[in-house]
Coordinates of C-alpha atoms in Angstrom, one line a residue:
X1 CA 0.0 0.0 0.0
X2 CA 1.7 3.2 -1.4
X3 CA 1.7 6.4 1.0
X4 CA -0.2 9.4 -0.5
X5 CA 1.0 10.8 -4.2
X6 CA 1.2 15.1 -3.8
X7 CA 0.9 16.4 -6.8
X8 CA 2.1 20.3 -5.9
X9 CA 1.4 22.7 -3.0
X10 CA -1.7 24.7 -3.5
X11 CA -1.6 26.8 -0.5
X12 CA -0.7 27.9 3.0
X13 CA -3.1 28.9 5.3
X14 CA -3.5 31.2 8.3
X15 CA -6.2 31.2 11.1
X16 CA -5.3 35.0 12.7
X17 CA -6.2 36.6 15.7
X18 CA -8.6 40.0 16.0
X19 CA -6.0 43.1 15.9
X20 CA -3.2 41.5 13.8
X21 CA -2.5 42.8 10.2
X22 CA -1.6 40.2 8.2
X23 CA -4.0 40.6 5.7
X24 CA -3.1 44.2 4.6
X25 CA 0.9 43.9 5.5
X26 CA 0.6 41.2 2.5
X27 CA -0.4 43.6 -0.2
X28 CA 1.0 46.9 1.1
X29 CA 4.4 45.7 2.2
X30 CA 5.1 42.6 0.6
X31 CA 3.3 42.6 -2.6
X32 CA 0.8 39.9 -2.6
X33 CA -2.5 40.7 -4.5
X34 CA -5.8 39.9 -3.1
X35 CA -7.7 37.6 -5.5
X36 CA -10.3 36.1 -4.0
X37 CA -12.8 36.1 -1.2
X38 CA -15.2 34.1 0.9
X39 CA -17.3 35.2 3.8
X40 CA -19.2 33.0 5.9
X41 CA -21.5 34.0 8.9
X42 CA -18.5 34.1 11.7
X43 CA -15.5 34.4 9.4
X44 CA -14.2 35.4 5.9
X45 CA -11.3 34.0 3.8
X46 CA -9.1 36.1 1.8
X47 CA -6.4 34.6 -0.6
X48 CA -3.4 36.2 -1.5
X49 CA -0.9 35.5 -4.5
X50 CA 2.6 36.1 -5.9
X51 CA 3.3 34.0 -9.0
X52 CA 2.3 30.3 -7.6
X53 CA 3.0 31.3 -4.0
X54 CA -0.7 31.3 -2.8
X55 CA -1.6 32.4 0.8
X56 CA -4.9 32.3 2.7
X57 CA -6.1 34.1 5.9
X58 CA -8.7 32.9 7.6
X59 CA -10.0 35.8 10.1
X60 CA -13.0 35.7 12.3
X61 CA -15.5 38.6 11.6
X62 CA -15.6 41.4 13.7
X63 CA -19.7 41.6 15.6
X64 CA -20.5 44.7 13.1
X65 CA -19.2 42.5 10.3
X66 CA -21.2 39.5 11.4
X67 CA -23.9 38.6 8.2
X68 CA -27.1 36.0 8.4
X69 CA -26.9 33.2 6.7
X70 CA -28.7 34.3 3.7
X71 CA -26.3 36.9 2.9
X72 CA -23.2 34.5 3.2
X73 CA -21.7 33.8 -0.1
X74 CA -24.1 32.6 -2.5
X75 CA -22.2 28.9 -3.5
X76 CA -21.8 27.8 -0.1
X77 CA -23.8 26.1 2.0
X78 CA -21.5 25.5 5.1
X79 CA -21.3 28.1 7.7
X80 CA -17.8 27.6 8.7
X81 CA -14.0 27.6 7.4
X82 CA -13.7 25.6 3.8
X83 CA -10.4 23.7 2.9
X84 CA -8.7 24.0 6.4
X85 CA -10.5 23.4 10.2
X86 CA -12.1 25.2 12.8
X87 CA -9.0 27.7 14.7
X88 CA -8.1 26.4 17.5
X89 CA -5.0 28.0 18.5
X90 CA -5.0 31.1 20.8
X91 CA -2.2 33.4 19.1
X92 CA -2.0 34.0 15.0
X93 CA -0.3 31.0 13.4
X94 CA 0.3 29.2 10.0
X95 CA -1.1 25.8 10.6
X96 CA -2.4 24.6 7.5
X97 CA -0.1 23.3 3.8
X98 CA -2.7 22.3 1.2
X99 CA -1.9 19.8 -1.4
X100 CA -3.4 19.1 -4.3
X101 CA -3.8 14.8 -5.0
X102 CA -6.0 12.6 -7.0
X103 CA -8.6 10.6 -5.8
X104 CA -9.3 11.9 -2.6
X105 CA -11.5 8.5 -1.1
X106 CA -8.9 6.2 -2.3
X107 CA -6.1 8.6 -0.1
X108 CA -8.2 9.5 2.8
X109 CA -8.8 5.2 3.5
X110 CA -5.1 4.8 2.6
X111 CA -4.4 7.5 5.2
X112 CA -7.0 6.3 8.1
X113 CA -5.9 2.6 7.4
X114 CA -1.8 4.2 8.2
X115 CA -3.4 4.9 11.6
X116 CA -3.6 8.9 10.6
X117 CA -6.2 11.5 12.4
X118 CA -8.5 12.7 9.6
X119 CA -9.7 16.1 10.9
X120 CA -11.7 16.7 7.8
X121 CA -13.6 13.5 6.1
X122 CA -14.0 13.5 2.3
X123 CA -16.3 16.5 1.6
X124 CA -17.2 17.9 -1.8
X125 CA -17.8 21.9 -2.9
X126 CA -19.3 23.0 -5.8
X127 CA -20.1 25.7 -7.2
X128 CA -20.4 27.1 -11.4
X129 CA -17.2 25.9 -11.8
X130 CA -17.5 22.7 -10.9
X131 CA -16.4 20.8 -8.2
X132 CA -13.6 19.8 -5.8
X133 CA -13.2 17.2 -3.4
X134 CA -11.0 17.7 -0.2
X135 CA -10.2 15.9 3.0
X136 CA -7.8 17.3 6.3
X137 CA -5.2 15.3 7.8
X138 CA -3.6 16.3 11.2
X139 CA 0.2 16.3 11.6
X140 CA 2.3 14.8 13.8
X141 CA 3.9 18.4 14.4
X142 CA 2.0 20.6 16.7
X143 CA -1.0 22.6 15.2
X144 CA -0.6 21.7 11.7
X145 CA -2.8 19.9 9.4
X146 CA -2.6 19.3 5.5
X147 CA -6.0 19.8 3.8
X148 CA -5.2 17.3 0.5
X149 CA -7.8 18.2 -2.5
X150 CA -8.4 17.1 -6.1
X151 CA -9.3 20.1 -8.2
X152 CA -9.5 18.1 -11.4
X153 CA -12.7 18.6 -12.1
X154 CA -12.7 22.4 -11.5
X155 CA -12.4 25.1 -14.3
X156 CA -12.2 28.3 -11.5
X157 CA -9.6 30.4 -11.0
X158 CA -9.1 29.3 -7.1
X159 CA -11.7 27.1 -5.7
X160 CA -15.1 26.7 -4.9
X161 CA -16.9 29.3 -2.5
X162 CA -14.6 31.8 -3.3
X163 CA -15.4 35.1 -5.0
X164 CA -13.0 36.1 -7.1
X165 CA -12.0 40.2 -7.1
X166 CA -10.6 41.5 -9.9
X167 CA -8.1 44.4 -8.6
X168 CA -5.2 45.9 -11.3
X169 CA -2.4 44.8 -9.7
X170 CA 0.1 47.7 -9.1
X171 CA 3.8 47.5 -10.4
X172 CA 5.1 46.0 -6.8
X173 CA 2.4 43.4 -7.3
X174 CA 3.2 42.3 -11.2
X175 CA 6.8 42.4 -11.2
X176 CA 7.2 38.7 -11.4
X177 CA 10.2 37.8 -9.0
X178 CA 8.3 36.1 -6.6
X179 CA 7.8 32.8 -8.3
X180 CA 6.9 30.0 -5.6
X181 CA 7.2 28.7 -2.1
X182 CA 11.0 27.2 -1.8
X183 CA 10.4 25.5 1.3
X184 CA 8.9 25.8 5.1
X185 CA 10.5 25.3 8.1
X186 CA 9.0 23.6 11.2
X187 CA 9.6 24.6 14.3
X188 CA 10.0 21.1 16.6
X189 CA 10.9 19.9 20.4
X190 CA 14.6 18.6 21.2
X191 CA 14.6 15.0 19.8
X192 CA 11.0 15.1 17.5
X193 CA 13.2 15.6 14.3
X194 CA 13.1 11.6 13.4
X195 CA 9.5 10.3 14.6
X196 CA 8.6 13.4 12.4
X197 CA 9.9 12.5 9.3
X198 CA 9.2 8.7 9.6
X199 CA 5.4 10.1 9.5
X200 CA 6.0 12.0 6.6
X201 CA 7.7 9.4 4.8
X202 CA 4.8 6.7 5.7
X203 CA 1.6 9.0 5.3
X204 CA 2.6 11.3 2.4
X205 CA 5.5 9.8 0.9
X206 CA 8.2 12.4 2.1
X207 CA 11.7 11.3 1.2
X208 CA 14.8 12.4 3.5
X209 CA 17.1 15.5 1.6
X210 CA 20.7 15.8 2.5
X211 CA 21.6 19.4 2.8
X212 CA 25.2 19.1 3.8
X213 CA 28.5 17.0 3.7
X214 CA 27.9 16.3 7.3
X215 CA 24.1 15.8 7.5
X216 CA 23.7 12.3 8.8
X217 CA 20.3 10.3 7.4
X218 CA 19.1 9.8 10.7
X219 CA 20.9 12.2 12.7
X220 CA 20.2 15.4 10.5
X221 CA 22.5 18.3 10.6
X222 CA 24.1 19.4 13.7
X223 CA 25.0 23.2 13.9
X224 CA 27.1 23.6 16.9
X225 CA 29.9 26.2 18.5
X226 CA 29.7 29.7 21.0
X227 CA 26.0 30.5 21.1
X228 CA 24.6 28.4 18.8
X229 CA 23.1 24.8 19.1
X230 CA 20.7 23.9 16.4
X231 CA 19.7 20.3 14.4
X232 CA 18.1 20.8 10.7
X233 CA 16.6 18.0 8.9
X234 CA 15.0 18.2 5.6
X235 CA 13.0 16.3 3.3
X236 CA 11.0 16.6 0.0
X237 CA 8.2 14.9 -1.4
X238 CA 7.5 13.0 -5.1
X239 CA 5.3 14.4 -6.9
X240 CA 3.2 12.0 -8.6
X241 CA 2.4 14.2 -11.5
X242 CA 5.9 14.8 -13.6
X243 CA 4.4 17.0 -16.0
X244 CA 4.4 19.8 -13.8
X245 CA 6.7 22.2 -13.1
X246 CA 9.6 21.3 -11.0
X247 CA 8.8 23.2 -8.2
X248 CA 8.5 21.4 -5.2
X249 CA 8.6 22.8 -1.7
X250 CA 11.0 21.3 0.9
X251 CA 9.7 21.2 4.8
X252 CA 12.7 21.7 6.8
X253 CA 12.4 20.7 10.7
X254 CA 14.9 22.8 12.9
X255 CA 15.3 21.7 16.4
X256 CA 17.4 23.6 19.5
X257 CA 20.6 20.9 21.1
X258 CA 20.5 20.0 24.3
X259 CA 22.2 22.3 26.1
X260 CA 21.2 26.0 25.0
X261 CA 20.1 28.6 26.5
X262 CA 17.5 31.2 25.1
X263 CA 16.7 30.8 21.7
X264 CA 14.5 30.9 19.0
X265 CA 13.6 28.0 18.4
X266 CA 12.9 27.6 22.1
X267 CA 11.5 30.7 22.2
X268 CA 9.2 29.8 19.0
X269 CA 7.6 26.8 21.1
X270 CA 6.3 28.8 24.2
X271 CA 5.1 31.7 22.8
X272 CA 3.3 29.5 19.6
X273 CA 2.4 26.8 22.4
X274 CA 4.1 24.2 20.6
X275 CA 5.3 23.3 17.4
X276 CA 4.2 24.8 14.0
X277 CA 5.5 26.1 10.9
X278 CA 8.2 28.8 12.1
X279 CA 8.6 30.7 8.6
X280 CA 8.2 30.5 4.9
X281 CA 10.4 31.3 2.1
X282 CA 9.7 32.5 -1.0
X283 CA 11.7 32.3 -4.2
X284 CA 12.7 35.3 -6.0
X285 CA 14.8 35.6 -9.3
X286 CA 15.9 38.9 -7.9
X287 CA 16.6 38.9 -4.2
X288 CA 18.1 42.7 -4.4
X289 CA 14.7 43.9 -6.2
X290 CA 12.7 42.3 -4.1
X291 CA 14.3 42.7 -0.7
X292 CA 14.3 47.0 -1.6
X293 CA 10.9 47.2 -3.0
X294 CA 9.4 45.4 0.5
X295 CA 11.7 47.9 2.5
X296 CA 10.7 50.5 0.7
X297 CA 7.0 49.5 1.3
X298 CA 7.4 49.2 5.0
X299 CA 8.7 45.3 5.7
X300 CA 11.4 44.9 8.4
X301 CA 14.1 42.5 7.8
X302 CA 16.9 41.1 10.5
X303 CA 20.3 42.8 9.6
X304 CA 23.0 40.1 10.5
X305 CA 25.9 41.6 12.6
X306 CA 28.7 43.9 10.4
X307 CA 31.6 41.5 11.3
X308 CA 29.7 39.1 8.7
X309 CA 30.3 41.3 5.6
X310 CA 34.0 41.8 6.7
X311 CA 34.9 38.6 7.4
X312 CA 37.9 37.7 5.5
X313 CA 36.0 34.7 3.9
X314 CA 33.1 35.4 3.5
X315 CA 34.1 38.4 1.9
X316 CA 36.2 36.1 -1.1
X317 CA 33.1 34.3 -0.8
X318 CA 31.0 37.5 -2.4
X319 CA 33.5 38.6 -4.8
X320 CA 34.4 35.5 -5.9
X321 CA 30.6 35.4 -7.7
X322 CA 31.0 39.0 -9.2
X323 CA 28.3 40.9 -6.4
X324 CA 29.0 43.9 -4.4
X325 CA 29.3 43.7 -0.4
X326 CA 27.8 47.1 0.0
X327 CA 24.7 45.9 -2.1
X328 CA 24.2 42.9 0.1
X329 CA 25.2 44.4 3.5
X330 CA 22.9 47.5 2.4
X331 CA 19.8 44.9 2.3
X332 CA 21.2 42.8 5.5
X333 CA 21.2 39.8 2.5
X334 CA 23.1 36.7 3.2
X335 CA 25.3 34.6 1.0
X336 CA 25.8 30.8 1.3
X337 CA 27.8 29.0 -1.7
X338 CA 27.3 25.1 -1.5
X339 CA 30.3 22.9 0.4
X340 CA 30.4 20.5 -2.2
X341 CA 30.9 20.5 -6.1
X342 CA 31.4 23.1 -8.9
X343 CA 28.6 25.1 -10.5
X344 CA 27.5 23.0 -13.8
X345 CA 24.7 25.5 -15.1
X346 CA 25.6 28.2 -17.9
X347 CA 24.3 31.0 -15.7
X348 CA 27.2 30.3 -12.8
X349 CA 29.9 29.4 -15.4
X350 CA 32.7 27.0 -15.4
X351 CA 34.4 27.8 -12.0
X352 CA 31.8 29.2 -9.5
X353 CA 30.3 26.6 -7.2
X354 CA 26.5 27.0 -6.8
X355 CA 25.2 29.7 -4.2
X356 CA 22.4 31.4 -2.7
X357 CA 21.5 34.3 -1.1
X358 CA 18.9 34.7 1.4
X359 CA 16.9 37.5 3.9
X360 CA 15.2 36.8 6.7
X361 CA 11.7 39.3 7.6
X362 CA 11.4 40.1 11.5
X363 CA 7.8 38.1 13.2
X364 CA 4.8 39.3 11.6
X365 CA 3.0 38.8 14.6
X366 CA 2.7 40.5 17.7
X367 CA 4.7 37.2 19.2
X368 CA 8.4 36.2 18.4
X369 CA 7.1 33.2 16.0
X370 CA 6.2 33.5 12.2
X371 CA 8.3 35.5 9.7
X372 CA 8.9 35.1 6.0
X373 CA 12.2 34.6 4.1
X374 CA 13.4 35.6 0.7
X375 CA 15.8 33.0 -1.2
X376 CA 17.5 33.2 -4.8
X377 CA 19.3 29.8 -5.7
X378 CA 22.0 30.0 -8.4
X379 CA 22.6 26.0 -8.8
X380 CA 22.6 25.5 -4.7
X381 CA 20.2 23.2 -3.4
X382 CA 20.6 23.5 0.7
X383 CA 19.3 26.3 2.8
X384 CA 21.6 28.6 3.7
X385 CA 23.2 26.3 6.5
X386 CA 26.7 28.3 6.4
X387 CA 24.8 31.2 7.3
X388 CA 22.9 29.9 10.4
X389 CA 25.7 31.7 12.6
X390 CA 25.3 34.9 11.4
X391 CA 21.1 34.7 11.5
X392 CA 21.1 32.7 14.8
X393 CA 22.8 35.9 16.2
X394 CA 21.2 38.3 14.8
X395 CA 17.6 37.0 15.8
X396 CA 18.9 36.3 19.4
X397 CA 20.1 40.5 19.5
X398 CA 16.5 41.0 18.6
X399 CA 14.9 38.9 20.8
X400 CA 17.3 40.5 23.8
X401 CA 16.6 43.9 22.9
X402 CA 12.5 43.1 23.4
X403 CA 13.5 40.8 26.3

């Protein structure tokens, strides 16, 4: 019996709190576009796009906002949340990946027979645009559950229940350099890393991902020396349709060592209560663009410490790919060039080995828990791990200075 077949990742969803601003620090600073809408008679979902990078926020109305049934939207018989479950969670979270699969009974039976907590049974939504068919799965990591749907027999621009607005996109919004989701990160307890991806493996078919030289199969990656203590594992999934775009998001589970004293991660699991995705990052084709036009609309990113850009190494390590330190530094963007092999693609040339660069956004929430990152791969395939150092520190000055 074969574990679930994901096709791609259709979206991420949020269940927010009353006060927080997600919703509007999406469009205005980091250039999502509002595209369609559902309201419901004690909540309303709002879905938010850059390139394939799809993101929905699920908010409950406000009293004044509150409508009667017959005024909810016209498709949609349900009164509740569509596609994701009921919040639960008492602080603003990311809790729910959505994947799209085929045949949606066949999976669900797979998944109860695997001994797997379906939140949400089989349950079909229609409305002139056909149908889809969706189920919800509970994790094995804290809060998060994976809503698996086949949209196959849908022709509408998102899915059913949803109104879709038609807004003209301003130049921010239609630039194109954000493409798609590169991977998430899961925030987990000391020692969860393993029974976490033998889930993933078994239910959805997650394989393990080496990102280093010295990441062990079973023991993961082990980041250690003065003030930093941190284990990163990482896997992929297979896709089970290969005519799509090779896109697929990587889930990356970072864990604090024994040992440590107050950090983020740490940090991450008392104020979320528990484990849950700790940030997101988005690919760009142009991190510079991108990270300046967010600035410039109001986004606040960590700035890693100065001794970074003037390290003797790291600064061979910038020129040696033809970029300017100033233009990096100026945009507190990191760069991480692979440990292993030589660049092979005609963009990095004969001699370069494969890099990235990467920039990390400060919490989004009024807690010290989700934030977003910004990642432009030139032929490297890990996540920055030569650069935890330099975040790791930079985080933990934050985190002192609102200590």
């Amino acid at each position: 019996m074969m574990p679930a077949l994901l096709n791609r990742i259709c979206h991420i969803g949020f269940h927010i709190v009353e006060g927080q601003q997600l919703a509007s620090n999406l469009v205005q600073r980091f250039g999502f576009e509002l595209f369609a809408t559902r309201v419901a008679e004690w909540s309303k979902q709002l879905a938010f796009r850059r390139g394939d990078a799809i993101f929905v926020v699920n908010e409950r109305l406000k009293p004044t906002e509150q409508v009667p049934p017959a005024s909810s939207s016209g498709h949609c018989k349900e009164k509740g949340i569509l596609y994701d479950v009921e919040p639960q969670h008492a602080v603003s979270t990311a809790s729910n990946i959505c994947f799209e699969v085929e045949d949606i009974p066949d999976v669900s039976q797979n998944l109860r027979e695997r001994g797997c907590q379906l939140l949400v049974p089989p349950t079909t939504v229609a409305d002139e645009g056909g149908s889809v068919t969706y189920c919800v799965v509970k994790s094995v990591v804290g809060n998060i559950s994976h809503t698996l749907l086949d949209r196959s027999q849908y022709s509408g621009l998102f899915l059913p229940g949803f109104r879709v607005v038609d807004e003209t996109r301003n130049e921010f919004q239609a630039d194109g350099k954000v493409t798609h989701f590169d991977h998430i990160t899961f925030a987990c307890p000391q020692g969860s890393s393993q029974a976490v991806v033998d889930w993933y493996k078994n239910c959805l078919g997650f394989r393990r991902f080496l990102i280093h030289e010295q990441d062990h199969v079973c023991e993961g990656y082990r980041i250690q020396g003065p003030g930093v203590g941190l284990r990163l594992t990482a896997m992929s999934y297979s896709r089970s349709d290969s005519t799509l775009p090779n896109r697929d998001c990587k889930f990356v589970l970072a864990e604090s060592l024994p040992g440590q004293s107050s950090n983020q991660v740490d940090a991450f699991l008392k104020q979320h209560g528990g484990a849950g995705i700790q940030h997101v990052a988005l690919y760009t084709s142009d991190i510079v663009g991108t990270a300046a036009a967010m600035s410039k609309s109001g986004a606040n990113f960590f700035k890693p410490p100065l001794a970074y850009y003037s390290d003797k190494g790291k600064e061979q390590e910038i020129k040696r790919v033809g970029l300017e330190i100033g233009l990096l530094r100026d945009h507190g963007i990191l760069l991480d060039a692979d440990t292993v092999g030589e660049g092979s693609s005609e963009s990095l040339g004969p001699v370069r080995k494969p890099y990235l660069m990467q920039v990390f956004t400060k919490p989004l929430f009024t807690e010290e828990t989700f934030f977003l990152e910004l990642i432009e791969r030139w032929g490297a395939t890990g996540f920055g791990e030569g650069n935890v150092r330099a975040l790791w520190q930079s985080v933990q000055n934050y985190m002192d200075k609102y200590a």
